[in-house]
């Protein structure tokens, strides 16, 4: 890979963004994506989906909303979560 990485794992909580990511990495060796949220427990968690995909988070918009007022929460959805184990 260009940057010297042997393997790359993308972790994406938002199922809609994950679908687009899957299409983008299709056919790329050693590049994987997981549709999960990293947390300290197994289960599910609320994802705050925003008008700008990269700002979606399990945390509600606070200071981010002040800095980027055009970005708004558009929905919330329950997504799977699990601890990261290595």
Coordinates of C-alpha atoms in Angstrom, one line a residue:
X1 CA 0.0 0.0 0.0
X2 CA 1.2 3.5 -0.7
X3 CA 1.7 4.5 2.9
X4 CA 3.4 1.3 3.9
X5 CA 0.4 -0.2 5.8
X6 CA 0.1 -4.0 5.6
X7 CA -3.6 -4.0 6.6
X8 CA -6.2 -1.4 7.1
X9 CA -9.5 -1.7 9.1
X10 CA -12.1 1.0 8.8
X11 CA -14.7 1.1 11.6
X12 CA -17.9 2.8 10.6
X13 CA -21.0 3.0 12.9
X14 CA -23.4 4.5 10.4
X15 CA -24.9 1.7 8.2
X16 CA -25.5 4.1 5.3
X17 CA -21.9 5.4 5.3
X18 CA -20.7 1.8 5.7
X19 CA -22.5 0.8 2.5
X20 CA -20.7 3.5 0.5
X21 CA -17.4 2.6 2.2
X22 CA -17.8 -1.0 1.1
X23 CA -18.2 0.1 -2.5
X24 CA -15.1 2.3 -2.2
X25 CA -12.9 -0.4 -0.9
X26 CA -14.2 -3.2 -3.1
X27 CA -11.3 -5.2 -4.6
X28 CA -8.6 -3.6 -2.5
X29 CA -6.5 -6.3 -0.8
X30 CA -5.9 -6.1 2.9
X31 CA -8.6 -3.4 3.4
X32 CA -11.5 -4.3 5.5
X33 CA -14.5 -2.4 7.0
X34 CA -16.6 -3.2 10.1
X35 CA -20.1 -1.8 10.6
X36 CA -19.9 -1.5 14.4
X37 CA -19.4 1.1 17.1
X38 CA -16.5 0.8 19.5
X39 CA -17.6 0.9 23.1
X40 CA -16.8 -0.6 26.5
X41 CA -19.6 -3.2 26.3
X42 CA -21.5 -5.5 23.9
X43 CA -24.9 -4.4 22.9
X44 CA -26.3 -1.3 21.1
X45 CA -25.9 2.4 21.4
X46 CA -27.7 5.5 20.1
X47 CA -25.9 7.2 17.1
X48 CA -26.6 10.9 16.4
X49 CA -26.8 11.1 12.6
X50 CA -25.9 14.6 11.3
X51 CA -26.4 16.4 8.0
X52 CA -22.6 16.0 7.4
X53 CA -21.8 12.2 7.6
X54 CA -18.4 12.8 9.2
X55 CA -19.9 14.5 12.2
X56 CA -22.2 11.7 13.2
X57 CA -21.3 10.4 16.7
X58 CA -22.6 8.6 19.7
X59 CA -22.1 11.9 21.5
X60 CA -24.6 14.7 21.0
X61 CA -23.5 17.8 19.1
X62 CA -22.3 20.5 21.6
X63 CA -19.2 22.6 20.9
X64 CA -19.1 21.2 17.4
X65 CA -22.5 22.7 16.7
X66 CA -21.3 26.1 17.8
X67 CA -18.3 25.9 15.5
X68 CA -20.2 24.5 12.6
X69 CA -23.8 25.8 12.9
X70 CA -24.8 24.5 9.5
X71 CA -24.3 20.9 10.7
X72 CA -27.5 19.6 12.3
X73 CA -28.6 16.4 13.8
X74 CA -31.1 14.8 11.4
X75 CA -31.9 11.6 13.1
X76 CA -30.9 9.1 15.8
X77 CA -30.6 5.4 15.3
X78 CA -29.7 2.4 17.4
X79 CA -26.5 0.7 16.2
X80 CA -24.5 -2.3 17.4
X81 CA -21.5 -1.7 19.7
X82 CA -18.7 -3.9 21.1
X83 CA -15.4 -3.5 22.8
X84 CA -12.2 -3.4 20.6
X85 CA -10.1 -6.5 21.3
X86 CA -6.7 -7.0 19.8

